[in-house]
JSON list of C-alpha atoms and ligand atoms in Angstrom, two decimals:
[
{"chain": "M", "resi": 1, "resn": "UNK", "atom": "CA", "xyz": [79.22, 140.69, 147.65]},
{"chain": "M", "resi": 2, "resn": "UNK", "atom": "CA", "xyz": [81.30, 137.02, 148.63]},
{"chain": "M", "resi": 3, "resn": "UNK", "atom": "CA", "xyz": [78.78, 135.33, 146.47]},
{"chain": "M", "resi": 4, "resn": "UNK", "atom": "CA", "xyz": [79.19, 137.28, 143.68]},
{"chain": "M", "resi": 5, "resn": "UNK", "atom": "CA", "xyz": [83.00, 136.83, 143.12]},
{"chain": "M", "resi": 6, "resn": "UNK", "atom": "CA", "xyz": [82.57, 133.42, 143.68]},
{"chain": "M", "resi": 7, "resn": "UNK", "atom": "CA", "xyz": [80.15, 133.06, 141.33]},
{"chain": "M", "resi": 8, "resn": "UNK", "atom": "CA", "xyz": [82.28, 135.04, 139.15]},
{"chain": "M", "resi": 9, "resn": "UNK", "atom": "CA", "xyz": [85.08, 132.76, 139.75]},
{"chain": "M", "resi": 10, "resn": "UNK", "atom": "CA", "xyz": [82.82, 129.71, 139.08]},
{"chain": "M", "resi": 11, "resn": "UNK", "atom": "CA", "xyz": [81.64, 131.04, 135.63]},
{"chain": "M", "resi": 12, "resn": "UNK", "atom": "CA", "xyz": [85.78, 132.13, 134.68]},
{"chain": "M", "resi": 13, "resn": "UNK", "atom": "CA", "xyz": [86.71, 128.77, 135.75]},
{"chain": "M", "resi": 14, "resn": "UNK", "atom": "CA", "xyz": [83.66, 127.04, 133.55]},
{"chain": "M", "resi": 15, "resn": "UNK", "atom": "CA", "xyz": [84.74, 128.99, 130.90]},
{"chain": "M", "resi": 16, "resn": "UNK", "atom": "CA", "xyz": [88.47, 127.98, 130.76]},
{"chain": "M", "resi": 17, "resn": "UNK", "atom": "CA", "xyz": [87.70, 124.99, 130.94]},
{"chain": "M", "resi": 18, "resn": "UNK", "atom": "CA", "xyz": [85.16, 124.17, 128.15]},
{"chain": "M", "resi": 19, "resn": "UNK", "atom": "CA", "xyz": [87.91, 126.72, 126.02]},
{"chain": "M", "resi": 20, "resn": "UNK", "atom": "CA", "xyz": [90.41, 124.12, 126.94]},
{"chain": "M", "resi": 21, "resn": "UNK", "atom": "CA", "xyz": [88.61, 121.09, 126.19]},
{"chain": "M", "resi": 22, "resn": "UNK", "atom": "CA", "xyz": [87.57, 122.26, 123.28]},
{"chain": "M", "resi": 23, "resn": "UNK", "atom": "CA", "xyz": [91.20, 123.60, 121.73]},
{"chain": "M", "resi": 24, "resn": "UNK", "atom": "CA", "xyz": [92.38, 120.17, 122.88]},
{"chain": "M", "resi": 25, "resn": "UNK", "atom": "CA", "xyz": [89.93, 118.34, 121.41]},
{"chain": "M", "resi": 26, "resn": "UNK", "atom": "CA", "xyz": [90.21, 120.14, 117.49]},
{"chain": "M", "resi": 27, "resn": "UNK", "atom": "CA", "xyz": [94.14, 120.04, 117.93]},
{"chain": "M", "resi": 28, "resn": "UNK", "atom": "CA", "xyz": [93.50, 116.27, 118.93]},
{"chain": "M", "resi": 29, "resn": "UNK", "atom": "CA", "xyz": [91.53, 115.62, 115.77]},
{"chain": "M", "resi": 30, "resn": "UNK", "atom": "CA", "xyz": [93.77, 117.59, 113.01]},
{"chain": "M", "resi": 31, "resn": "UNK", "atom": "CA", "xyz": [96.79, 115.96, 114.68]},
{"chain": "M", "resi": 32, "resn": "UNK", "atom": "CA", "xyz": [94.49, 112.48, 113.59]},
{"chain": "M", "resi": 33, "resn": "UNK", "atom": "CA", "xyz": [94.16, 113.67, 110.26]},
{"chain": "M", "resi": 34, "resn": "UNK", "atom": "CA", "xyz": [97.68, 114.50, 109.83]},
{"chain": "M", "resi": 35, "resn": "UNK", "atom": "CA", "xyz": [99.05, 111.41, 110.73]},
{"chain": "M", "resi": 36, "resn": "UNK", "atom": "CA", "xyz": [96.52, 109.73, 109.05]},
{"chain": "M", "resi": 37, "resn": "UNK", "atom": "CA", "xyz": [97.76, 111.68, 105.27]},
{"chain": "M", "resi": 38, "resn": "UNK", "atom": "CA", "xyz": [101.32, 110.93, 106.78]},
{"chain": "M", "resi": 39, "resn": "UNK", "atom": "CA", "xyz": [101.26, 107.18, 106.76]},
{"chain": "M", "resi": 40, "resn": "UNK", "atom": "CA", "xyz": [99.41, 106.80, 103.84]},
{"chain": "M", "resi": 41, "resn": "UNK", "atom": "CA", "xyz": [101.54, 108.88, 101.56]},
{"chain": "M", "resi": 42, "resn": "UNK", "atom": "CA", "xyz": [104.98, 107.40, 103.74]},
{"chain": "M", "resi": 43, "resn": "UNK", "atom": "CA", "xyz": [103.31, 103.57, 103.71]},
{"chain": "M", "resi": 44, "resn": "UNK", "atom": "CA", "xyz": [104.68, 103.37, 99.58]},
{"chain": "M", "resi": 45, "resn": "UNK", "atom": "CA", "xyz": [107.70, 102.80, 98.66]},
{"chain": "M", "resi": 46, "resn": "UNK", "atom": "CA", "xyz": [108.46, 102.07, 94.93]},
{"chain": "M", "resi": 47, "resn": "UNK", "atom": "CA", "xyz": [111.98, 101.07, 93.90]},
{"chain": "M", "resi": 48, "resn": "UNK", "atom": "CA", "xyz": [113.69, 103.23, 91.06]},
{"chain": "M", "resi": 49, "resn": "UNK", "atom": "CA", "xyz": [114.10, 101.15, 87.91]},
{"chain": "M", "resi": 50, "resn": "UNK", "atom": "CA", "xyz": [116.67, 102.35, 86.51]},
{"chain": "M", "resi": 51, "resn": "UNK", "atom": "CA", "xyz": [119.09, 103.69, 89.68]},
{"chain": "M", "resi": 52, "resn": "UNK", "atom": "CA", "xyz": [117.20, 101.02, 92.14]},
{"chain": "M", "resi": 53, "resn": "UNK", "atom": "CA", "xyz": [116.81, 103.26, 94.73]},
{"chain": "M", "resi": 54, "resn": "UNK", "atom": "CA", "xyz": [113.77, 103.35, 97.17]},
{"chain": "M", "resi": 55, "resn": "UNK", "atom": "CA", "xyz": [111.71, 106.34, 97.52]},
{"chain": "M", "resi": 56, "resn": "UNK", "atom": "CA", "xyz": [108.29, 107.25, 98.24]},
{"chain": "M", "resi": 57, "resn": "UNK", "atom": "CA", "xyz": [105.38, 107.18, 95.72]},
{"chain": "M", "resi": 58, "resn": "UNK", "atom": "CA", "xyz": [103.81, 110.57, 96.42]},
{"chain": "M", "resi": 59, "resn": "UNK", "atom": "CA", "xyz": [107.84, 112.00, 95.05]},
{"chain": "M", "resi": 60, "resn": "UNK", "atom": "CA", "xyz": [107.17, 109.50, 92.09]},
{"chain": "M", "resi": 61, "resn": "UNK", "atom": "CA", "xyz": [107.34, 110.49, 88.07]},
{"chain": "M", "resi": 62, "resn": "UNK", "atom": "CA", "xyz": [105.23, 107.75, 86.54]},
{"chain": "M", "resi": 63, "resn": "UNK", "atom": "CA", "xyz": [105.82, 106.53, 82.46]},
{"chain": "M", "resi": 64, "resn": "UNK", "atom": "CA", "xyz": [103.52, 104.30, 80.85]},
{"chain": "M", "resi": 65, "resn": "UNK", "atom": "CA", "xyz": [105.96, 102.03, 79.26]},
{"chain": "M", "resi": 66, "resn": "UNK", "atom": "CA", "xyz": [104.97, 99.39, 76.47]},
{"chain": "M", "resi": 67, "resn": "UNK", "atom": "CA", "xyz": [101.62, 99.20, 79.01]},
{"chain": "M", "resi": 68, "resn": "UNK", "atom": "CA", "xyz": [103.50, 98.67, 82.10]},
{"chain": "M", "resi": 69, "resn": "UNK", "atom": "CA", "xyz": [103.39, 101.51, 84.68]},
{"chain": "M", "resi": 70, "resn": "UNK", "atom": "CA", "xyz": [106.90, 102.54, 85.94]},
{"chain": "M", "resi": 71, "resn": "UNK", "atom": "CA", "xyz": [107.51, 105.28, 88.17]},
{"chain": "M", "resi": 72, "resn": "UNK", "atom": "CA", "xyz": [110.97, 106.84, 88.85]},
{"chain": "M", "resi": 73, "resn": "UNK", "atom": "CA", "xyz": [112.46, 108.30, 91.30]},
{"chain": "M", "resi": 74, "resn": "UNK", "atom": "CA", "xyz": [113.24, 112.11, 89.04]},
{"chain": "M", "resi": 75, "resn": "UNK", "atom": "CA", "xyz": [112.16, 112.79, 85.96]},
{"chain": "M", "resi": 76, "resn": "UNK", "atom": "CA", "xyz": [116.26, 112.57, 85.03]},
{"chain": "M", "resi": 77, "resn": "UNK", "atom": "CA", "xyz": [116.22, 108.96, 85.76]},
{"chain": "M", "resi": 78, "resn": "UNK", "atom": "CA", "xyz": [112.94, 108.90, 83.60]},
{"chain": "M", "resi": 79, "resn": "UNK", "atom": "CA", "xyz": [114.91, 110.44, 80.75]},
{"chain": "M", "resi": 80, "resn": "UNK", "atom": "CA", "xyz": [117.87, 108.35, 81.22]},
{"chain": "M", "resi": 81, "resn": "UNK", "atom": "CA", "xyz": [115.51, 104.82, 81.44]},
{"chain": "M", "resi": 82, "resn": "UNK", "atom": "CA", "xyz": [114.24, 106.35, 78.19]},
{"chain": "M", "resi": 83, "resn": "UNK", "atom": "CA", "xyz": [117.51, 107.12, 76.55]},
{"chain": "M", "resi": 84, "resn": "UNK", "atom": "CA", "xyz": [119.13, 103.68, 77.75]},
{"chain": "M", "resi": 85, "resn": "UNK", "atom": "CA", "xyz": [115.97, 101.95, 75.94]},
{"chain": "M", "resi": 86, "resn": "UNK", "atom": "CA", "xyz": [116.79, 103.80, 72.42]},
{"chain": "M", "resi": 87, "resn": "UNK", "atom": "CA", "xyz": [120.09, 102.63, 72.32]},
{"chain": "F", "resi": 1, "resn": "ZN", "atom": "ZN1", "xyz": [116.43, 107.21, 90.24]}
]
């Protein structure tokens, strides 16, 4: 009868613990990814050319201009580059 709930105990305790390792170790690995997408969205920062502010690329609106790639910080300073330019 002892044995038994020892075993018992044995096989609950064997069981938590491969539950736990496991849990940790896919938390562990999506916590990776996310920092990984974090940094590499956050690692770009492109200066507004028309208000010269900083902001990061991923919040971007990009305009092909005369074959030069510009990206803006909202699509209003977009418009407003634009509407400077056709004065
Ligand atoms: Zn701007």
């Amino acid at each position: 009868m002892l044995a038994k709930i020892i075993l018992i105990i044995l096989i609950y305790i064997c069981y938590k613990t491969i539950k736990s390792l496991l849990s940790s170790y896919t938390a562990g690995s999506k916590t990776k990814v996310y920092y990984d997408e974090k940094e590499k969205i956050d690692d770009v920062m492109l200066k507004d050319p028309y208000c010269e502010v900083y902001f990061p690329e991923r919040d971007g609106i990009h305009l092909n201009h005369e074959g030069e790639n510009l990206v803006f910080c909202s699509t209003e300073c977009r418009d407003n580059f634009l509407e400077s330019l056709n004065k």
